[in-house]
Amino acid sequence: MKVLVVEDEAGISRTLDAYLRRDGYATEVAATGRQALTLFRAARPDLVLLDVLLPELDGFEVLKTIRRESDVPVIMLTARSEEVDRLVGLGLGADDYVVKPFSFREVMARVKAVLRRTLPTPDRGTRPLTVGRLVVDLDAVSASLAGEELQLTTTEFRLLATLAAAPGRVFSRAELIEKALPESDILERTLDSHVKNLRRKLAGAGGSELLGTVRGVGFRLVERP
């Protein structure tokens, strides 16, 4: 597994690199937004640790570009603690968010948790889940709507797969966190950001009514012909 560390504070960058290498990860390190994108395209990492306040291009701009090109998991690192900043990052497709000052052990736990979401799980079947025009292939970790592939992040895919396994069933926010993101400690407000992104991508492929909200209860996948 390879991790790209994007951090302009040398002390933090060196320590993260040391922790990751100690745990067996290969690493690449960037100190600016532009360098991050160059290394991202060359190294093709399995996960990105991305600071927000960077020279040249800030982390949000880097994340926008990464999301146009890849669904690689991204964990944001930032000194900004306001909820609005966390929601901006999640709205752009980040998988998790760690606020400075943080424990390096906490960051490593988040890295391992997010990477576990990307690995095949034993209960995945060989047959794709089909809900009307939606096809969710658990083995290939891909989804398509009316033949058009959906560009989903790992978190979005896990949410969609959970909903597609029981179309019509209403899942509460707590259930979705437990079933789709069991290693995460995200809040329900954060889950809403991921659901919003998933709904936008489904709508972009012609499935605007596929993901339904049951007010005060949760979400469900509505089967359409």
PDB file of N, CA and C in Angstrom, residues 3 18 46 111 125 161 174 184 220:
ATOM      1  N   VAL A   3       0.994   5.525   0.376  1.00  0.00           N
ATOM      2  CA  VAL A   3       0.290   6.700   0.887  1.00  0.00           C
ATOM      3  C   VAL A   3       1.046   7.957   0.454  1.00  0.00           C
ATOM      4  N   ALA A  18       7.433   8.778   8.936  1.00  0.00           N
ATOM      5  CA  ALA A  18       8.076   7.766   9.777  1.00  0.00           C
ATOM      6  C   ALA A  18       7.052   6.758  10.311  1.00  0.00           C
ATOM      7  N   ASP A  46      -2.506   4.640  -2.911  1.00  0.00           N
ATOM      8  CA  ASP A  46      -3.741   3.983  -2.476  1.00  0.00           C
ATOM      9  C   ASP A  46      -4.542   4.873  -1.538  1.00  0.00           C
ATOM     10  N   VAL A 111      -6.115   6.050   8.850  1.00  0.00           N
ATOM     11  CA  VAL A 111      -5.570   5.499   7.601  1.00  0.00           C
ATOM     12  C   VAL A 111      -5.965   4.031   7.459  1.00  0.00           C
ATOM     13  N   GLY A 125     -20.661 -11.193  -2.651  1.00  0.00           N
ATOM     14  CA  GLY A 125     -21.060 -12.270  -3.535  1.00  0.00           C
ATOM     15  C   GLY A 125     -20.462 -12.103  -4.919  1.00  0.00           C
ATOM     16  N   ALA A 161     -23.894   0.370  -1.961  1.00  0.00           N
ATOM     17  CA  ALA A 161     -23.991  -1.086  -1.887  1.00  0.00           C
ATOM     18  C   ALA A 161     -24.887  -1.524  -0.731  1.00  0.00           C
ATOM     19  N   ALA A 174     -27.884   6.061  11.659  1.00  0.00           N
ATOM     20  CA  ALA A 174     -27.062   5.222  12.535  1.00  0.00           C
ATOM     21  C   ALA A 174     -26.818   3.853  11.905  1.00  0.00           C
ATOM     22  N   SER A 184     -15.545   3.589  11.093  1.00  0.00           N
ATOM     23  CA  SER A 184     -15.490   5.043  11.176  1.00  0.00           C
ATOM     24  C   SER A 184     -16.161   5.555  12.445  1.00  0.00           C
ATOM     25  N   ARG A 220     -33.537   5.516   1.677  1.00  0.00           N
ATOM     26  CA  ARG A 220     -33.785   4.229   1.031  1.00  0.00           C
ATOM     27  C   ARG A 220     -33.526   4.332  -0.460  1.00  0.00           C
TER      28      ARG A 220
END
